[in-house]
Coordinates of C-alpha atoms in Angstrom, one line a residue:
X1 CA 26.2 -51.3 5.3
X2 CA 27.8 -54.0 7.4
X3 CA 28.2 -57.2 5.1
X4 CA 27.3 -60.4 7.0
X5 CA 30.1 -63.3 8.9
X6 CA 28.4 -65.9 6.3
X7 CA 28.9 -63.6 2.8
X8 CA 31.9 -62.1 3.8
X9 CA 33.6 -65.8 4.5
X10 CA 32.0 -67.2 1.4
X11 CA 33.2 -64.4 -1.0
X12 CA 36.7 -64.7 0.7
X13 CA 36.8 -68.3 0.0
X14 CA 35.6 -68.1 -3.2
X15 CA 38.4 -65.6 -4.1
X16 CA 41.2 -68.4 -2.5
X17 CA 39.6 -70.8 -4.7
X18 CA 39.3 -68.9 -8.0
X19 CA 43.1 -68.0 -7.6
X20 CA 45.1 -71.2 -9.1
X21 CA 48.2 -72.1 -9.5
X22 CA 50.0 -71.5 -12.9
X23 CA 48.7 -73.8 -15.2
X24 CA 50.5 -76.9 -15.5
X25 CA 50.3 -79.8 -17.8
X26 CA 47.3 -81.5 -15.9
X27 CA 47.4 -83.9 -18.2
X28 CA 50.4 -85.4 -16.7
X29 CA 49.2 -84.4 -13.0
X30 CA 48.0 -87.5 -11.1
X31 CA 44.4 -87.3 -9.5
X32 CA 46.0 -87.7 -6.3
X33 CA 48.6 -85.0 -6.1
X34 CA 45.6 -82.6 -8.1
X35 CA 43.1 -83.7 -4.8
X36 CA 46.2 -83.2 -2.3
X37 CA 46.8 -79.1 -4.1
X38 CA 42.9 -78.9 -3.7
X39 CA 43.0 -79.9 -0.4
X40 CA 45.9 -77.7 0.2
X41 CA 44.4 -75.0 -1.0
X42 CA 41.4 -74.9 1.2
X43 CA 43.6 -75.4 4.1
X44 CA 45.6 -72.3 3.2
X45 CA 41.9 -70.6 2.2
X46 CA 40.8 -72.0 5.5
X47 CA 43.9 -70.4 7.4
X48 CA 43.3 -67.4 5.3
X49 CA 39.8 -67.1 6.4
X50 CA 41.5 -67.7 10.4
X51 CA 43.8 -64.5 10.2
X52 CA 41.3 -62.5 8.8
X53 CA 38.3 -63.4 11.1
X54 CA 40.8 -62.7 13.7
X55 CA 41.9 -59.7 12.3
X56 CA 38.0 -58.7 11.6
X57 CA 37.4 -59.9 15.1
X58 CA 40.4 -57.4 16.2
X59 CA 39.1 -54.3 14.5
X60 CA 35.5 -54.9 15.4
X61 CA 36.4 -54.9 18.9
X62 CA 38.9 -51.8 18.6
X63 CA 35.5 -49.8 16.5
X64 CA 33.1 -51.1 19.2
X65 CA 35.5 -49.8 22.6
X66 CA 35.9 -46.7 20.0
X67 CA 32.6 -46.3 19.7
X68 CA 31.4 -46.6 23.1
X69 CA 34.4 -44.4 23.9
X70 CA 32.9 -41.6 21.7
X71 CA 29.4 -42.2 23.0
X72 CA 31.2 -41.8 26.5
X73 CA 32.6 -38.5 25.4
X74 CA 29.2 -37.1 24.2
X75 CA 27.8 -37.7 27.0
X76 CA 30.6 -35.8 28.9
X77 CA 30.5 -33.2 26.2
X78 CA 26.6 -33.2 27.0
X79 CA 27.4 -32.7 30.5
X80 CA 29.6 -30.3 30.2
X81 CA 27.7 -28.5 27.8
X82 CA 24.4 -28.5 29.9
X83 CA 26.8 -27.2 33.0
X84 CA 28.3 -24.4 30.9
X85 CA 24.6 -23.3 29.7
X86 CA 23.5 -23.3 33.4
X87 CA 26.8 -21.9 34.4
X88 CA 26.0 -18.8 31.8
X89 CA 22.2 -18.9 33.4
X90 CA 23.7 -18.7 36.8
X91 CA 26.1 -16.3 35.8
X92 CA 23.9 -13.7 33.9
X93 CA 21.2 -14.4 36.8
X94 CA 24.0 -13.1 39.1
X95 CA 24.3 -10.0 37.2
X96 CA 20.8 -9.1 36.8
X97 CA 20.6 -9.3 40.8
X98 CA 24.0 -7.3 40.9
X99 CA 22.2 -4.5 38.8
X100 CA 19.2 -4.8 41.0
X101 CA 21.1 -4.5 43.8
X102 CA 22.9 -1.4 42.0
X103 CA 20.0 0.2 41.5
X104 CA 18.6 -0.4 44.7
X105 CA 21.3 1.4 46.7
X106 CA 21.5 4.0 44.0
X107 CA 17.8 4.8 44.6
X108 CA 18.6 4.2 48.2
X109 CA 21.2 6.5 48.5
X110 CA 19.0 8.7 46.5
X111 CA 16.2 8.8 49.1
X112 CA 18.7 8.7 51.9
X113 CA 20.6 12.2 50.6
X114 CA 16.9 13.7 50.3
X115 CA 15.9 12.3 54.0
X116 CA 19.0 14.0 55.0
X117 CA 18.7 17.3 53.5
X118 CA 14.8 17.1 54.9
X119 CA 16.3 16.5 58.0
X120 CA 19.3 19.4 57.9
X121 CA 16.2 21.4 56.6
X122 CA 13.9 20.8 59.6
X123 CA 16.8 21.1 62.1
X124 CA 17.7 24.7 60.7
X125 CA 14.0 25.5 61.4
X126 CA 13.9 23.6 65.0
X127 CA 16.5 25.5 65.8
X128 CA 15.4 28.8 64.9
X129 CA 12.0 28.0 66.5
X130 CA 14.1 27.7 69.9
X131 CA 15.8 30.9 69.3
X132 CA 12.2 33.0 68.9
X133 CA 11.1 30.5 72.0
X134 CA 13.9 31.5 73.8
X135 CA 13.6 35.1 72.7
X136 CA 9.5 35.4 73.8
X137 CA 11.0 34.1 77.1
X138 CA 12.9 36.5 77.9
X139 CA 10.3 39.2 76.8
X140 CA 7.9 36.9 79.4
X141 CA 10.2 36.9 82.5
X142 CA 8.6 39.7 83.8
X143 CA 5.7 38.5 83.4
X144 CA 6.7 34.9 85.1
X145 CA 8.0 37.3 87.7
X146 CA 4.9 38.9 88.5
X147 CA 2.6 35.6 88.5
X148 CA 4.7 34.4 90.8
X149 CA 4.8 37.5 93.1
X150 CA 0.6 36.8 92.2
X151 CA 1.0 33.2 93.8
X152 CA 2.6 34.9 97.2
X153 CA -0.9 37.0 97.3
X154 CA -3.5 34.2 96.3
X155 CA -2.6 31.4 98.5
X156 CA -5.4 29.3 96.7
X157 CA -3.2 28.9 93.7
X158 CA -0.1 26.4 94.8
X159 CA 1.3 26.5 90.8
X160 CA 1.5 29.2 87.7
X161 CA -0.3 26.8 85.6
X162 CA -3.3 26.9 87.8
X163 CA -3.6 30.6 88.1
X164 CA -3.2 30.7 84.3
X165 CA -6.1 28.2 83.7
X166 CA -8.2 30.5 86.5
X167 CA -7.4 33.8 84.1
X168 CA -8.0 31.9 80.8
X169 CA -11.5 30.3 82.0
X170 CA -12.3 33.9 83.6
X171 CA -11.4 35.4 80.0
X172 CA -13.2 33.0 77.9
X173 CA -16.0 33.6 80.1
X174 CA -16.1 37.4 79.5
X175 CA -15.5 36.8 75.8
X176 CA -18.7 34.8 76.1
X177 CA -20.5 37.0 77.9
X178 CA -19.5 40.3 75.3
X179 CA -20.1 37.9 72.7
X180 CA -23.8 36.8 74.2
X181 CA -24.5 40.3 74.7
X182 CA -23.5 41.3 71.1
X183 CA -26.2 39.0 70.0
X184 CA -28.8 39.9 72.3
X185 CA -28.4 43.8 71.4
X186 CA -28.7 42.9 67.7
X187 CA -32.0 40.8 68.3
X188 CA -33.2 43.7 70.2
X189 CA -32.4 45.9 67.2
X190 CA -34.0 43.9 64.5
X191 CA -37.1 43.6 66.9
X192 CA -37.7 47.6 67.2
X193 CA -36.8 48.0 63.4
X194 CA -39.7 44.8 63.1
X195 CA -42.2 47.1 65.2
X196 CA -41.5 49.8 63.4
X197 CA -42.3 48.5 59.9
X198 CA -45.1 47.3 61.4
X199 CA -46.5 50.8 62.7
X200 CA -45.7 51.9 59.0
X201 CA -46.9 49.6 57.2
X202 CA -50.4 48.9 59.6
X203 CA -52.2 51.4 57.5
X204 CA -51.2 50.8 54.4
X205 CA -52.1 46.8 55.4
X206 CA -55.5 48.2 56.6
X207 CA -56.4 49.8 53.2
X208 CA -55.2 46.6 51.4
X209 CA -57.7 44.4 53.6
X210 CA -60.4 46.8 52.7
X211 CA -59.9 47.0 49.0
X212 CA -59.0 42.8 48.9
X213 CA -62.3 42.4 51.0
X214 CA -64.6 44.9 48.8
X215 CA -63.1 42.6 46.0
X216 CA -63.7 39.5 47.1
X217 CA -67.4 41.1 48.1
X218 CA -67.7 41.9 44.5
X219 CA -66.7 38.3 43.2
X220 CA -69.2 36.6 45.9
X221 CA -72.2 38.8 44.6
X222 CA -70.6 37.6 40.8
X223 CA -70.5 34.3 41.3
X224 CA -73.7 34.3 43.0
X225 CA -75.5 35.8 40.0
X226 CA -74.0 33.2 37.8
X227 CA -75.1 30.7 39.6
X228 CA -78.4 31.8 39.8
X229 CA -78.2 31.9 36.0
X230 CA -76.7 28.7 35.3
X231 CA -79.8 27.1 37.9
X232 CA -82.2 28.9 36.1
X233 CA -80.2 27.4 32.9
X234 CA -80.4 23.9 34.5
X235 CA -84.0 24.2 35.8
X236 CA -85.2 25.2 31.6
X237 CA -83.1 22.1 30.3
X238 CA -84.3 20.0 33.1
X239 CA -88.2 20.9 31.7
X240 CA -86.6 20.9 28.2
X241 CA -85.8 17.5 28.5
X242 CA -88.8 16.3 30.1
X243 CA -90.9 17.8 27.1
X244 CA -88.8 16.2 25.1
X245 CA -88.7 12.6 26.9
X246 CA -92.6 13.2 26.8
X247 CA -92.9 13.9 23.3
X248 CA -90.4 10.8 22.8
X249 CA -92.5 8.7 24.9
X250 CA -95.5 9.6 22.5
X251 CA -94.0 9.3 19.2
X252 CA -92.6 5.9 20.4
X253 CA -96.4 4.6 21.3
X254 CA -98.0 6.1 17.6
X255 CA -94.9 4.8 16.1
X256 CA -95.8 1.2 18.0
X257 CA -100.0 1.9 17.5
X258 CA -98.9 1.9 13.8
X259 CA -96.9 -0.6 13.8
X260 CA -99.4 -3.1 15.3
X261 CA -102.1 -1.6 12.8
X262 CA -99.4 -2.6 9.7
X263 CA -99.2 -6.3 11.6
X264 CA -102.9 -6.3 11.4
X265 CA -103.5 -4.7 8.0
X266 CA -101.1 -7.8 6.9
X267 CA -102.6 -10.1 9.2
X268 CA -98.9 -11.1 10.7
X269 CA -98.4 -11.5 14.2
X270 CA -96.2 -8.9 15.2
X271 CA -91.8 -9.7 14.9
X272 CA -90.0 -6.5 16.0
X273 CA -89.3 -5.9 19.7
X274 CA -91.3 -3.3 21.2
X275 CA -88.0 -1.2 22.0
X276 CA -87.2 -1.6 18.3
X277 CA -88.5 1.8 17.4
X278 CA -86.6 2.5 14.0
X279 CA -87.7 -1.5 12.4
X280 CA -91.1 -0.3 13.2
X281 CA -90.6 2.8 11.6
X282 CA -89.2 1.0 8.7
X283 CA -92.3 -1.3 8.4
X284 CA -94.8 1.0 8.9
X285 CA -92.5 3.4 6.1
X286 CA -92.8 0.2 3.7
X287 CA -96.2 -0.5 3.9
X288 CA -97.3 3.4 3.4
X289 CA -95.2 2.9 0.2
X290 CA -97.3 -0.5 -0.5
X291 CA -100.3 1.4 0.2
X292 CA -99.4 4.6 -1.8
X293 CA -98.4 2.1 -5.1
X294 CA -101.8 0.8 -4.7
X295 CA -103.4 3.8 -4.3
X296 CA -101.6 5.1 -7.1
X297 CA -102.5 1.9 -9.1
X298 CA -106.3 2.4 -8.5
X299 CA -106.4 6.3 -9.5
X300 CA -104.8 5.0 -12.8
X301 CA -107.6 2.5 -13.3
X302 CA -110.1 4.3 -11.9
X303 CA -108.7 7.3 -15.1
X304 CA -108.2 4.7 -17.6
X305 CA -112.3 3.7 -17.0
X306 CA -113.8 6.3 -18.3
X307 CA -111.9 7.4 -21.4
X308 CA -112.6 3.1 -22.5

């Protein structure tokens, strides 16, 4: 750590001034001459202090142009190390596009050699497509010859191409026709076998009707029994049921008769609703008990009488 100006002069001084001169008798030394040596002293301290501030001056001055001077230098070294790394990053950048490119025109070269031998490839067939042309044109000069001796006798026709369009419509017209004819002979086939089947097969349909519709005779005539029997069945419930609503009818009024003869027996106004048929039942049921315990009471005392 740097020591301060103030300090550093004061402990300086105070070394000048604790180094003294060899001891003398200062007994015989006159205050005067001991003031003057003092005073000497700090001029020499004083002078002392001079050379070395000047001195301390000197080197601080020489450490601060030294330091900058390194700083300076990092920064260069910064520099130049911040250039070299972009100068490897340009560098190795450049090489990866080189191997692209490498590649690139390896695969191009590639595809290029297969386009060519495509190429030799089609060109041997072109050619030998143009040899068989060239051969089925001479085998058809004699035939060129005699469409155009054809064109002499049908003035009509100026070129070949037109008397070959005439002969190729004509042909695809009898082609048609055959083919149009093919079909109308097979229709005409499958219509006599059709007739045919049919004169076979009429009596054999005729006996089927008869013996479907002497079934289906039979099943009417069925079905009209059972209905006949199920009406008859319906008509019998029909009257069963009406007995039975009847007799329901009847045992509802006794059951209500009763019931209003109970009410009257107990002198109570009637409570039950009059379509209540089971509560009257009920009462009427409870007061024949009522009436049987009482009756039953009485034959006791009535048998208990006559043995007292």
């Amino acid at each position: 750590m740097a020591v301060p100006w103030e300090e550093y002069f004061q402990l300086v001084l105070e070394e000048k001034l604790s180094t003294k001169i060899p001891e003398q008798n200062m007994d015989h030394v006159p205050p005067v001459l001991r003031l003057l040596e003092k005073r000497q002293e700090l001029m020499d301290a004083d002078r002392g202090l001079q050379a070395q501030k000047e001195v301390f001056e000197t080197t601080k001055a020489s450490l601060k142009q030294r330091w900058e001077q390194l700083e300076q230098k990092e920064q260069e070294l910064k520099g130049s190390f911040i250039r070299f790394e972009k100068f490897l990053q340009d560098a190795e950048a450049r090489r990866s596009r080189a191997l692209r490119r490498a590649e690139e025109e390896r695969h191009l070269a590639g595809r290029r050699e297969a386009e060519a031998l495509r190429l030799r490839a089609q060109l041997a067939e072109l050619q030998r497509e143009r040899a068989r042309l060239q051969r089925g044109l001479q085998r058809l000069e004699p035939c060129a010859r005699l469409l155009g001796q054809m064109l002499e006798l049908l003035p009509e026709f100026q070129e070949v191409p037109e008397l070959v369009a005439r002969f190729d419509g004509l042909a695809d017209m009898q082609a048609a026709l055959r083919l149009t004819e093919r079909q109308r002979l097979a229709e005409l086939e499958e219509a006599r076998a059709r007739l045919q089947r049919l004169r076979d097969s009429w009596q054999d349909e005729l006996l089927l009707q008869g013996q479907r519709r002497a079934h289906l005779l039979e099943r009417l005539e069925s079905a009209r029994e059972r209905t006949l029997h199920w009406e008859s069945k319906w008509i019998q419930i029909q009257n069963t049921a009406a007995e039975k609503t009847l007799l329901l009818g009847r045992t509802r009024m006794a059951v209500l008769n009763m019931y209003h003869l109970v009410c009257q027996h107990q002198r109570r106004p009637p409570a039950l609703d009059v379509e209540d048929t089971e509560g009257q039942l009920e009462q009427v049921k409870l007061s024949i008990l009522d009436l049987s315990a009482m009756l039953a009471g009485l034959r006791e005392a009535e048998s208990a009488a006559p043995t007292s």
